[in-house]
Structure formats: structure tokens, C-alpha cells
Amino acid sequence: MQFPSPLLQIRNTATRNTKLQMVQGFRSRKNPIKYSTINMTCVCIRAGQKAEDKFDPASLNDLLPLYYRRLFPHLQFYRWMSYGLSEPSVFTNREFSFTLQDDIYIRYQSFDNQSELEKEICAKNPSKIDIGAVFNVRPKDHRASTVMKPVQRELVFDIDMTDYDEIRTCCSEANVCPKCWKFMTIACKIIDAALREDFGFEHLLWVFSGRRGIHCWISDKVARYLDTRGRAAVAEYLNILISGGEGTVTKVNINTDRMHHAVKRAHRIIEPYFEEICLVDQDMFGTPNGLRKLLAMVQDEGARMDLDKKLKPHEGDSKAIWKAFVNFFEARRITGKNRNRKLRHVVEEVQLALTYPRIDINVSKGFNHLLKAPFCVHPKTGKVCIPFNPNVADKFDPTQVPTITGLLNEINAFDEKLSADGETERSRIKDYKKTSMFKGTVIFEEFLRKLEQTFKGKAILASDRKMEF
């Protein structure tokens, strides 16, 4: 027996009032789910169909009310944005923006407390929530203010997979697969290490963007209060890639005898992945165009011409070409022909150029840049912008990120399985714990726990000082 798509049923057969009843019915924890259009999803899962394949962008506006009422972590989100109310107006002066149906964009939203924010989210059901800066005045009063300026904002990093299109061969544009996700794994490891070891930042939240990229939010107080120049300095420090523009290859130039310690650390992270990613998964040098790009990274024209002759016999074989490339420059080093500083670190330069994180530097520099909030649902893929652990980023699979459809299916299946145990037991379990969103929520909770310890420590210290005589 073949079942029709439950989302198609909702869209085609339900009136607006019926949809509202379904939302209210799904919302109620005391009321068992009795709507056939929702229950049909459980049948589909039992039949072995993947929830990810069931998402239909046209159904998003019907599903968001359920998601925001049952799954979105409103309390945890407020805990993050309020920073324990450790600073005056840190929450009330924060800008939020909502993107609504038909791309209606509402900026300069601000709220007095968690209840007000949650109420507005559940009333408007935005397809996207963006987080902005904390201003010197309440953003909702911006028209009445003559001088409105940002005073703090998390330092953020945005890495988009489309910036790897010149080198990845498995996918292009908005598509992402486990093979090209390995570039993101390297990006996480390099940036996370640099931010922690070189700048001393501790409170980093890594989030999958829902489609083709990752975001890093640094919430340390010193990071939040960096001005534009400070943000630019951090971003420039992490940006070692040189782009010559469209039609040229991205390069790295190490024009010193000794590599900077941050570059050396990045290379140590990259090296174990290089063969697997560049030579096997992406087969970067297996085509004439790939070979041309490799040769273009050699800055010395004479060496480039000699190298071309050495690589010609290995055309079509990325592994053989790379081995010949490394051997060529090793032989020059041994014979003393590598005195040219441009060629001293050419092997490391190529490895870095092909795998180093491609940061959107303007996002990091911008003090007032809006960035999509964690736990939003991407309107094209239906996937949740879920936090992940950078230390095990290589185990994260972007193709298996839960979709809004899959999550609601999981709640329904869980509740149905426990229906024999009675309503009381089912109502005690939080909805996110019934779904594959649980792991991402736990990572967010752990991030908040460590962040909040800094506020509590300061509060205890302030209290102790008051007790001094």
C-alpha cells in the first residue's frame, strides 16, 4: 500500500481553520495526536522511508508553528542572549530580525524578557531569525533616537562551502556531501585552535548553517566588546589565503625562512587529511585543468617549466602527480637549487592553499552584521541549524542533519510508542529528547553551562568584596 505525503495532505485538503486545530492539537502534551494527516507520517517511517526525503519547502509555514512551540529552545536561547543579565541592557538592547513568509523582512526587533521574545516568535513563526548587535538604545525605538550605535556583539566567523567551488570536484554551489564536508572539518579544527590558543577565547559555539556552511560564535566578553579594528585584526590574522580574483588560483605565500607558529599548527592539522581529501576524494590533479592549477601555484617561472616536464608522464593520476611534485622540490633542496625563498615552502604552501579555511572576512569584521540564529530551520532544506562539537567534526554528517519534518515525525513516533504507558509518563519527557535534535541541544546546554560559570564566578567575587571590612 502506498501512502500519500502527509505534508501534501495538509496543504491540499485542510482549510486554514483545520490547520490551526492541528497545530493546537500537536502543541498539547495532554492531548494525544489524533489527526490522520500527522499520524500518517509515522506510518511512512515504519515503512522505511527517510524523513529527510519528505521535506517540502511549500509546507514550511504549516510546520513552523509546531516547531517553535514544541522544539525551539526558547529558554536556552534567552539564557545565551541575556548573559545572565550580568550587564545592563544586554538583552533589551539586542537587535533581532525576522524573515517571514514571502520574504518579508522585519529589522530592529527588541524585547524586554524571554516571555516577550518567545511570544513574538510563536506569533510570527519566522522562517529565519537573525541576531544583531547590542545597541546603546533599544532597537525598536531607533526612529526616536538620533544616535544609535552598536556597543557589543559576538565575534563571528562564517565559512561557506561555495567558496571551495574552485577546488572541490564532488559538489558545487549549495550542494554538500560527506566528502566536501571534510574541508569544514579542517576549518573547525584550525580556527578553533587558533582562537583558543592564540587569543585565549573559551566560549565558542559552532553551528551548522542548515545547508552549505558553518558559523562560529565567540561569546567571551572581551570578544563581544572588540571594535571594528579589533575584529578586523583577528580576522586578518586567521586569513592567510591570497585570492587573485576570478579565473586565478588561491595561493599562500610564506616569504620567511621559518613558518609562523599558527601557520605551522594549521599545516600539522591539514597534513593527515591532505591525501584523502585532495588526492582521493577530490582527485584535484586528475584533469588537465587541475594540473594547470597546481603548476600555477609555483611562483618561479623557471622551476615551473622544469616541473611541468616532470609531471607530464603522470597526467590523470593525482597521487602520482603529487608524489612527483614533492620529489621535484625535495631534490632541489638537497642539491641546493632551492635557494629562492619563493620555493622554500612551496609544498606546504600548496597544501595550505587547497585546504585552509576560506573565511568570509567581511562577516567577522562587521560590528553590526546580522547572522542567522542557531536552531533556525533552513527554508530550502528544512534542516535545523544545529550546534556541533568541533573536536569530532569529522564524525558530523551534513546529509543526516535532522529536518523539521523528520523531527516532528520522531516526536509522533515516540509518543505513539509510549501511548500504552499512559499520558503522564509521556508528558514528563521534553520533546527535544524524543528527537535526533537532542545531541545538538546538549552541546548548546554545555556551551551555556561553561559560559554561565563566568557570570556566577564574578557575582561571588563581587559579593565577597562587599563583605570585606
Short mmCIF file of C-alpha atoms in Angstrom, two decimals:
data_model
loop_
_atom_site.label_atom_id
_atom_site.label_comp_id
_atom_site.label_asym_id
_atom_site.label_seq_id
_atom_site.Cartn_x
_atom_site.Cartn_y
_atom_site.Cartn_z
CA MET A 1 0.00 0.00 0.00
CA GLN A 2 1.37 3.45 -0.91
CA PHE A 3 0.65 6.35 1.40
CA PRO A 4 0.38 9.93 0.14
CA SER A 5 2.72 12.55 1.57
CA PRO A 6 1.30 13.80 4.86
CA LEU A 7 2.53 17.31 4.10
CA LEU A 8 0.78 17.23 0.76
CA GLN A 9 -2.40 16.23 2.54
CA ILE A 10 -2.07 19.13 4.96
CA ARG A 11 -1.58 21.60 2.14
CA ASN A 12 -4.23 20.27 -0.22
CA THR A 13 -7.07 19.07 2.00
CA ALA A 14 -7.02 21.17 5.15
CA THR A 15 -8.67 24.54 5.49
CA ARG A 16 -6.87 27.25 7.40
CA ASN A 17 -9.00 26.55 10.49
CA THR A 18 -8.28 22.85 10.29
CA LYS A 19 -4.56 23.60 10.11
CA LEU A 20 -4.86 25.74 13.21
CA GLN A 21 -6.62 22.93 15.03
CA MET A 22 -3.84 20.55 14.00
CA VAL A 23 -1.20 22.95 15.33
CA GLN A 24 -3.05 23.31 18.62
CA GLY A 25 -3.55 19.56 18.87
CA PHE A 26 0.12 18.87 18.23
CA ARG A 27 1.04 21.54 20.76
CA SER A 28 -0.93 20.00 23.60
CA ARG A 29 1.07 17.45 25.59
CA LYS A 30 -2.06 16.25 27.35
CA ASN A 31 -3.94 15.66 24.15
CA PRO A 32 -2.86 12.59 22.14
CA ILE A 33 -2.21 13.13 18.46
CA LYS A 34 -5.34 12.03 16.64
CA TYR A 35 -5.03 13.81 13.32
CA SER A 36 -4.70 11.35 10.48
CA THR A 37 -2.55 13.69 8.40
CA ILE A 38 0.05 13.83 11.17
CA ASN A 39 -0.23 10.17 12.16
CA MET A 40 0.35 9.21 8.53
CA THR A 41 3.98 10.33 8.96
CA CYS A 42 4.55 7.57 11.50
CA VAL A 43 3.27 5.01 9.01
CA CYS A 44 5.73 6.39 6.47
CA ILE A 45 8.63 6.00 8.88
CA ARG A 46 7.65 2.44 9.73
CA ALA A 47 7.58 1.72 6.01
CA GLY A 48 11.27 2.63 5.89
CA GLN A 49 11.07 5.99 4.17
CA LYS A 50 13.56 8.66 5.25
CA ALA A 51 12.12 11.75 6.87
CA GLU A 52 14.79 13.90 5.15
CA ASP A 53 13.31 12.97 1.75
CA LYS A 54 9.86 14.04 2.85
CA PHE A 55 10.55 17.74 3.38
CA ASP A 56 8.65 20.01 1.03
CA PRO A 57 9.55 23.74 1.24
CA ALA A 58 5.93 24.63 0.49
CA SER A 59 4.91 23.01 3.80
CA LEU A 60 7.30 25.01 5.97
CA ASN A 61 4.75 27.61 7.07
CA ASP A 62 2.45 24.82 8.27
CA LEU A 63 5.21 23.13 10.26
CA LEU A 64 6.95 26.11 11.86
CA PRO A 65 4.17 26.72 14.46
CA LEU A 66 4.67 23.14 15.68
CA TYR A 67 8.43 23.50 15.74
CA TYR A 68 8.50 26.80 17.63
CA ARG A 69 6.02 25.61 20.22
CA ARG A 70 7.46 22.18 20.86
CA LEU A 71 11.11 22.10 19.88
CA PHE A 72 12.77 25.51 19.66
CA PRO A 73 14.89 26.01 22.84
CA HIS A 74 13.40 29.35 23.90
CA LEU A 75 14.77 29.28 27.46
CA GLN A 76 18.30 28.29 26.43
CA PHE A 77 18.26 30.89 23.64
CA TYR A 78 17.31 33.58 26.16
CA ARG A 79 19.99 32.41 28.61
CA TRP A 80 22.57 32.92 25.89
CA MET A 81 21.34 36.31 24.68
CA SER A 82 20.87 37.69 28.22
CA TYR A 83 24.32 36.60 29.52
CA GLY A 84 22.85 36.06 32.96
CA LEU A 85 21.78 39.72 32.96
CA SER A 86 25.33 40.38 34.08
CA GLU A 87 25.42 43.63 32.09
CA PRO A 88 22.82 46.42 31.85
CA SER A 89 20.53 46.25 28.80
CA VAL A 90 22.45 43.33 27.28
CA PHE A 91 19.16 41.66 26.29
CA THR A 92 16.72 44.56 25.97
CA ASN A 93 19.04 46.46 23.59
CA ARG A 94 19.77 43.44 21.38
CA GLU A 95 18.53 43.55 17.78
CA PHE A 96 16.69 40.57 16.33
CA SER A 97 15.33 40.41 12.81
CA PHE A 98 12.65 38.10 11.44
CA THR A 99 12.17 36.86 7.90
CA LEU A 100 8.52 35.98 7.33
CA GLN A 101 6.57 34.30 4.56
CA ASP A 102 7.05 35.86 1.09
CA ASP A 103 10.46 37.21 2.19
CA ILE A 104 9.02 39.93 4.41
CA TYR A 105 11.98 41.19 6.44
CA ILE A 106 11.47 42.86 9.83
CA ARG A 107 14.50 44.53 11.43
CA TYR A 108 15.09 46.31 14.73
CA GLN A 109 13.08 43.92 16.86
CA SER A 110 13.90 44.03 20.58
CA PHE A 111 12.26 42.55 23.67
CA ASP A 112 12.08 43.10 27.41
CA ASN A 113 12.28 39.47 28.53
CA GLN A 114 12.19 35.84 27.47
CA SER A 115 8.39 35.64 27.57
CA GLU A 116 8.01 38.55 25.19
CA LEU A 117 10.54 37.13 22.71
CA GLU A 118 9.00 33.66 22.82
CA LYS A 119 5.50 35.07 22.37
CA GLU A 120 6.55 37.07 19.31
CA ILE A 121 8.42 34.14 17.73
CA CYS A 122 5.40 31.87 18.20
CA ALA A 123 3.06 34.54 16.85
CA LYS A 124 5.08 35.38 13.72
CA ASN A 125 6.68 31.93 13.08
CA PRO A 126 9.66 33.40 11.18
CA SER A 127 11.38 31.30 8.55
CA LYS A 128 14.63 32.84 9.77
CA ILE A 129 15.77 34.65 12.91
CA ASP A 130 18.88 36.82 12.63
CA ILE A 131 20.89 38.04 15.59
CA GLY A 132 22.35 41.54 15.50
CA ALA A 133 24.33 43.72 17.87
CA VAL A 134 23.53 45.14 21.29
CA PHE A 135 22.97 48.88 20.81
CA ASN A 136 23.16 51.92 23.07
CA VAL A 137 19.36 52.25 22.74
CA ARG A 138 16.55 49.78 22.25
CA PRO A 139 16.41 48.90 18.54
CA LYS A 140 12.60 49.11 18.50
CA ASP A 141 12.98 52.79 19.47
CA HIS A 142 15.53 53.50 16.74
CA ARG A 143 13.32 56.04 14.97
CA ALA A 144 13.19 58.19 18.09
CA SER A 145 16.95 58.08 18.60
CA THR A 146 19.30 60.47 16.86
CA VAL A 147 22.43 58.45 17.65
CA MET A 148 22.06 54.68 17.52
CA LYS A 149 25.29 52.71 17.54
CA PRO A 150 26.35 49.14 18.39
CA VAL A 151 28.21 48.68 21.65
CA GLN A 152 28.82 44.92 21.68
CA ARG A 153 28.30 41.84 19.57
CA GLU A 154 29.69 38.30 19.46
CA LEU A 155 32.73 37.86 17.25
CA VAL A 156 31.55 35.58 14.45
CA PHE A 157 33.08 33.54 11.65
CA ASP A 158 31.18 32.34 8.60
CA ILE A 159 32.53 29.69 6.24
CA ASP A 160 30.52 28.86 3.12
CA MET A 161 31.10 25.75 1.05
CA THR A 162 30.57 27.68 -2.21
CA ASP A 163 33.92 29.37 -1.58
CA TYR A 164 35.52 25.95 -2.15
CA ASP A 165 33.97 25.52 -5.62
CA GLU A 166 37.27 26.27 -7.37
CA ILE A 167 38.85 23.19 -5.77
CA ARG A 168 36.12 20.68 -4.86
CA THR A 169 35.02 18.29 -7.59
CA CYS A 170 32.34 16.26 -5.78
CA CYS A 171 29.74 19.04 -5.48
CA SER A 172 29.17 22.67 -6.41
CA GLU A 173 27.09 25.67 -5.37
CA ALA A 174 24.72 24.87 -2.46
CA ASN A 175 25.30 21.10 -2.53
CA VAL A 176 27.27 19.45 0.26
CA CYS A 177 28.27 15.82 0.78
CA PRO A 178 30.42 13.95 3.33
CA LYS A 179 33.43 14.25 1.01
CA CYS A 180 33.47 18.03 0.82
CA TRP A 181 32.40 18.35 4.46
CA LYS A 182 35.97 17.32 5.27
CA PHE A 183 37.02 20.85 4.28
CA MET A 184 34.72 22.09 7.05
CA THR A 185 36.26 19.62 9.48
CA ILE A 186 39.68 21.13 8.82
CA ALA A 187 38.27 24.66 9.08
CA CYS A 188 36.78 23.92 12.51
CA LYS A 189 39.97 22.43 13.85
CA ILE A 190 42.24 25.22 12.59
CA ILE A 191 40.05 28.17 13.62
CA ASP A 192 39.05 26.67 16.95
CA ALA A 193 42.69 26.00 17.86
CA ALA A 194 43.81 29.49 16.83
CA LEU A 195 41.02 31.28 18.70
CA ARG A 196 41.66 29.30 21.88
CA GLU A 197 45.45 29.06 21.87
CA ASP A 198 46.45 32.37 20.29
CA PHE A 199 43.69 34.67 21.60
CA GLY A 200 42.62 32.86 24.75
CA PHE A 201 38.92 32.72 23.84
CA GLU A 202 37.00 29.99 25.66
CA HIS A 203 33.29 30.24 24.80
CA LEU A 204 32.95 29.14 21.18
CA LEU A 205 29.71 27.83 19.69
CA TRP A 206 29.95 26.03 16.33
CA VAL A 207 26.73 25.75 14.32
CA PHE A 208 25.84 24.06 11.02
CA SER A 209 24.10 26.69 8.89
CA GLY A 210 21.39 24.31 7.67
CA ARG A 211 22.62 23.99 4.11
CA ARG A 212 26.19 24.66 2.98
CA GLY A 213 28.23 26.27 5.71
CA ILE A 214 29.19 26.70 9.34
CA HIS A 215 29.17 29.58 11.81
CA CYS A 216 31.33 30.15 14.87
CA TRP A 217 30.06 32.44 17.66
CA ILE A 218 32.66 33.66 20.19
CA SER A 219 30.84 34.85 23.31
CA ASP A 220 33.73 35.82 25.61
CA LYS A 221 33.20 39.32 26.98
CA VAL A 222 36.48 40.61 25.54
CA ALA A 223 35.43 39.31 22.10
CA ARG A 224 31.98 40.89 22.32
CA TYR A 225 33.44 44.31 23.07
CA LEU A 226 36.00 44.31 20.25
CA ASP A 227 35.59 47.32 17.97
CA THR A 228 35.72 47.10 14.18
CA ARG A 229 39.51 47.41 14.10
CA GLY A 230 39.89 44.68 16.71
CA ARG A 231 37.60 42.33 14.82
CA ALA A 232 39.47 43.05 11.59
CA ALA A 233 42.78 42.29 13.30
CA VAL A 234 41.57 38.86 14.49
CA ALA A 235 40.07 38.04 11.08
CA GLU A 236 43.19 39.16 9.17
CA TYR A 237 45.40 37.11 11.49
CA LEU A 238 43.42 33.99 10.56
CA ASN A 239 43.27 34.79 6.85
CA ILE A 240 46.44 33.60 5.10
CA LEU A 241 44.91 32.92 1.69
CA ILE A 242 45.63 35.22 -1.26
CA SER A 243 42.95 35.34 -3.92
CA GLY A 244 43.87 36.81 -7.27
CA GLY A 245 40.26 37.15 -8.36
CA GLU A 246 38.10 35.21 -10.79
CA GLY A 247 39.98 32.85 -13.08
CA THR A 248 43.08 32.68 -10.87
CA VAL A 249 44.15 30.22 -8.21
CA THR A 250 44.12 30.93 -4.49
CA LYS A 251 47.65 30.97 -3.10
CA VAL A 252 49.59 31.09 0.15
CA ASN A 253 52.94 32.90 0.33
CA ILE A 254 55.34 32.04 3.15
CA ASN A 255 58.11 34.53 2.47
CA THR A 256 60.16 33.81 5.56
CA ASP A 257 62.77 31.22 6.47
CA ARG A 258 60.63 29.93 9.34
CA MET A 259 56.87 29.49 9.29
CA HIS A 260 54.79 31.40 11.81
CA HIS A 261 53.67 29.11 14.66
CA ALA A 262 49.98 29.49 13.70
CA VAL A 263 50.70 28.52 10.10
CA LYS A 264 52.82 25.61 11.29
CA ARG A 265 49.99 24.42 13.53
CA ALA A 266 47.49 24.71 10.68
CA HIS A 267 49.77 22.66 8.47
CA ARG A 268 50.06 19.95 11.15
CA ILE A 269 46.25 19.75 11.23
CA ILE A 270 45.97 19.65 7.45
CA GLU A 271 48.71 17.14 6.60
CA PRO A 272 46.97 13.93 7.81
CA TYR A 273 43.89 14.81 5.73
CA PHE A 274 45.62 16.04 2.59
CA GLU A 275 45.97 12.81 0.62
CA GLU A 276 42.49 11.55 1.49
CA ILE A 277 40.75 14.82 0.61
CA CYS A 278 42.76 16.28 -2.24
CA LEU A 279 44.18 13.22 -4.00
CA VAL A 280 41.46 10.62 -3.41
CA ASP A 281 38.09 12.24 -2.69
CA GLN A 282 38.51 15.30 -4.92
CA ASP A 283 41.16 13.93 -7.33
CA MET A 284 42.29 17.53 -7.75
CA PHE A 285 45.15 16.94 -10.18
CA GLY A 286 43.50 14.20 -12.24
CA THR A 287 42.41 16.53 -15.04
CA PRO A 288 44.44 18.86 -17.31
CA ASN A 289 42.78 21.85 -15.63
CA GLY A 290 43.69 20.54 -12.17
CA LEU A 291 47.30 20.07 -13.25
CA ARG A 292 47.40 23.62 -14.64
CA LYS A 293 46.17 24.98 -11.30
CA LEU A 294 48.89 23.09 -9.45
CA LEU A 295 51.60 24.47 -11.74
CA ALA A 296 50.18 27.99 -11.36
CA MET A 297 50.91 27.85 -7.62
CA VAL A 298 54.65 27.69 -8.33
CA GLN A 299 55.80 31.31 -8.44
CA ASP A 300 59.22 30.80 -10.07
CA GLU A 301 58.81 30.57 -13.85
CA GLY A 302 61.98 28.52 -14.47
CA ALA A 303 61.07 25.96 -11.80
CA ARG A 304 57.53 25.83 -13.14
CA MET A 305 58.73 24.94 -16.64
CA ASP A 306 61.04 22.20 -15.34
CA LEU A 307 58.28 20.86 -13.10
CA ASP A 308 55.83 20.70 -15.99
CA LYS A 309 58.13 18.27 -17.80
CA LYS A 310 58.42 16.09 -14.68
CA LEU A 311 54.66 15.91 -14.18
CA LYS A 312 53.60 15.28 -17.79
CA PRO A 313 54.21 11.48 -17.66
CA HIS A 314 51.80 11.21 -14.70
CA GLU A 315 48.79 13.01 -16.23
CA GLY A 316 45.47 11.71 -14.94
CA ASP A 317 46.85 10.32 -11.67
CA SER A 318 46.60 12.75 -8.75
CA LYS A 319 48.64 10.60 -6.36
CA ALA A 320 51.49 10.11 -8.84
CA ILE A 321 51.50 13.81 -9.75
CA TRP A 322 51.69 14.89 -6.11
CA LYS A 323 54.47 12.40 -5.37
CA ALA A 324 56.45 13.71 -8.36
CA PHE A 325 55.75 17.31 -7.23
CA VAL A 326 57.11 16.66 -3.72
CA ASN A 327 60.12 14.73 -5.05
CA PHE A 328 60.97 17.52 -7.50
CA PHE A 329 61.28 20.17 -4.78
CA GLU A 330 62.96 17.80 -2.34
CA ALA A 331 65.63 17.08 -4.96
CA ARG A 332 66.16 20.82 -5.49
CA ARG A 333 66.51 21.32 -1.74
CA ILE A 334 69.15 18.57 -1.44
CA THR A 335 71.15 19.83 -4.44
CA GLY A 336 70.96 23.45 -3.26
CA LYS A 337 68.85 24.68 -6.17
CA ASN A 338 66.06 25.76 -3.82
CA ARG A 339 67.77 28.91 -2.59
CA ASN A 340 64.96 31.02 -3.98
CA ARG A 341 62.85 31.99 -0.95
CA LYS A 342 59.70 31.71 -3.07
CA LEU A 343 60.23 27.96 -3.35
CA ARG A 344 61.42 27.19 0.17
CA HIS A 345 57.99 26.21 1.49
CA VAL A 346 56.21 25.52 -1.80
CA VAL A 347 54.89 22.07 -0.77
CA GLU A 348 53.38 23.45 2.44
CA GLU A 349 52.02 26.47 0.55
CA VAL A 350 50.11 24.25 -1.89
CA GLN A 351 48.71 22.09 0.90
CA LEU A 352 47.53 25.17 2.79
CA ALA A 353 46.11 26.86 -0.31
CA LEU A 354 43.96 23.85 -1.09
CA THR A 355 42.62 23.09 2.38
CA TYR A 356 42.95 26.17 4.65
CA PRO A 357 39.64 27.69 5.87
CA ARG A 358 38.04 30.13 3.45
CA ILE A 359 36.67 32.71 5.86
CA ASP A 360 34.13 35.34 4.85
CA ILE A 361 36.26 38.06 6.39
CA ASN A 362 33.67 40.83 5.99
CA VAL A 363 31.24 38.97 8.25
CA SER A 364 33.87 38.84 11.00
CA LYS A 365 34.88 42.48 10.59
CA GLY A 366 31.34 43.83 10.70
CA PHE A 367 30.27 45.06 14.13
CA ASN A 368 26.65 45.31 13.06
CA HIS A 369 26.43 42.25 10.82
CA LEU A 370 23.30 40.12 11.22
CA LEU A 371 23.80 36.35 11.33
CA LYS A 372 21.30 33.51 11.37
CA ALA A 373 20.49 32.23 14.85
CA PRO A 374 21.15 28.64 15.91
CA PHE A 375 18.12 26.32 15.78
CA CYS A 376 16.52 28.14 12.84
CA VAL A 377 15.10 25.93 10.11
CA HIS A 378 16.61 26.44 6.66
CA PRO A 379 13.69 27.19 4.32
CA LYS A 380 15.20 25.33 1.35
CA THR A 381 16.42 22.15 3.04
CA GLY A 382 14.22 22.05 6.14
CA LYS A 383 17.35 21.25 8.15
CA VAL A 384 17.86 22.71 11.60
CA CYS A 385 20.87 24.97 12.23
CA ILE A 386 22.23 22.60 14.81
CA PRO A 387 25.28 23.11 17.09
CA PHE A 388 28.06 20.54 16.80
CA ASN A 389 31.31 19.70 18.55
CA PRO A 390 34.36 20.88 16.54
CA ASN A 391 36.54 18.22 18.19
CA VAL A 392 34.56 15.49 16.43
CA ALA A 393 33.58 17.48 13.34
CA ASP A 394 34.86 14.64 11.15
CA LYS A 395 32.01 12.49 12.51
CA PHE A 396 29.37 15.10 11.70
CA ASP A 397 27.38 14.24 8.55
CA PRO A 398 25.56 17.23 6.98
CA THR A 399 23.38 14.88 4.95
CA GLN A 400 21.96 13.39 8.17
CA VAL A 401 21.12 16.65 9.94
CA PRO A 402 17.51 16.46 11.19
CA THR A 403 14.83 18.26 9.20
CA ILE A 404 11.76 19.86 10.66
CA THR A 405 9.66 17.12 9.08
CA GLY A 406 11.83 14.38 10.50
CA LEU A 407 11.80 15.90 13.98
CA LEU A 408 8.01 16.14 14.09
CA ASN A 409 7.82 12.60 12.80
CA GLU A 410 10.14 11.46 15.59
CA ILE A 411 8.01 13.12 18.29
CA ASN A 412 4.91 11.50 16.88
CA ALA A 413 6.53 8.08 16.64
CA PHE A 414 7.92 8.35 20.18
CA ASP A 415 4.57 9.38 21.64
CA GLU A 416 2.75 6.64 19.78
CA LYS A 417 5.22 4.04 21.02
CA LEU A 418 4.65 5.12 24.64
CA SER A 419 0.89 5.56 24.37
CA ALA A 420 0.35 2.25 26.14
CA ASP A 421 2.23 3.62 29.17
CA GLY A 422 -0.23 6.49 29.65
CA GLU A 423 -0.22 10.24 29.16
CA THR A 424 1.52 11.07 32.45
CA GLU A 425 4.76 9.33 31.53
CA ARG A 426 4.81 10.82 28.06
CA SER A 427 4.28 14.39 29.29
CA ARG A 428 7.30 14.20 31.61
CA ILE A 429 9.73 13.80 28.70
CA LYS A 430 10.79 17.01 26.97
CA ASP A 431 10.02 16.96 23.27
CA TYR A 432 13.58 17.60 22.09
CA LYS A 433 14.70 14.48 23.99
CA LYS A 434 12.42 12.43 21.78
CA THR A 435 14.27 13.50 18.64
CA SER A 436 17.65 13.49 16.91
CA MET A 437 17.94 17.19 17.87
CA PHE A 438 18.82 16.03 21.37
CA LYS A 439 22.59 15.86 20.78
CA GLY A 440 22.76 19.40 19.36
CA THR A 441 20.71 20.75 22.27
CA VAL A 442 23.04 19.05 24.76
CA ILE A 443 26.04 20.71 23.07
CA PHE A 444 24.27 24.07 23.36
CA GLU A 445 23.49 23.40 27.04
CA GLU A 446 27.13 22.55 27.74
CA PHE A 447 28.24 25.75 26.00
CA LEU A 448 25.80 27.75 28.17
CA ARG A 449 26.86 25.97 31.37
CA LYS A 450 30.51 26.95 30.87
CA LEU A 451 29.56 30.48 29.83
CA GLU A 452 27.32 30.99 32.87
CA GLN A 453 30.05 29.83 35.23
CA THR A 454 31.96 33.02 34.36
CA PHE A 455 28.99 35.17 35.46
CA LYS A 456 28.50 33.22 38.68
CA GLY A 457 32.18 33.47 39.49
CA LYS A 458 32.12 37.25 39.08
CA ALA A 459 28.95 37.53 41.15
CA ILE A 460 30.56 35.55 44.01
CA LEU A 461 33.71 37.67 43.79
CA ALA A 462 31.65 40.89 43.90
CA SER A 463 29.71 39.55 46.89
CA ASP A 464 32.94 38.68 48.72
CA ARG A 465 34.28 42.19 48.13
CA LYS A 466 31.16 43.70 49.66
CA MET A 467 31.74 41.54 52.75
CA GLU A 468 35.25 42.91 53.26
CA PHE A 469 35.75 45.27 56.22
#
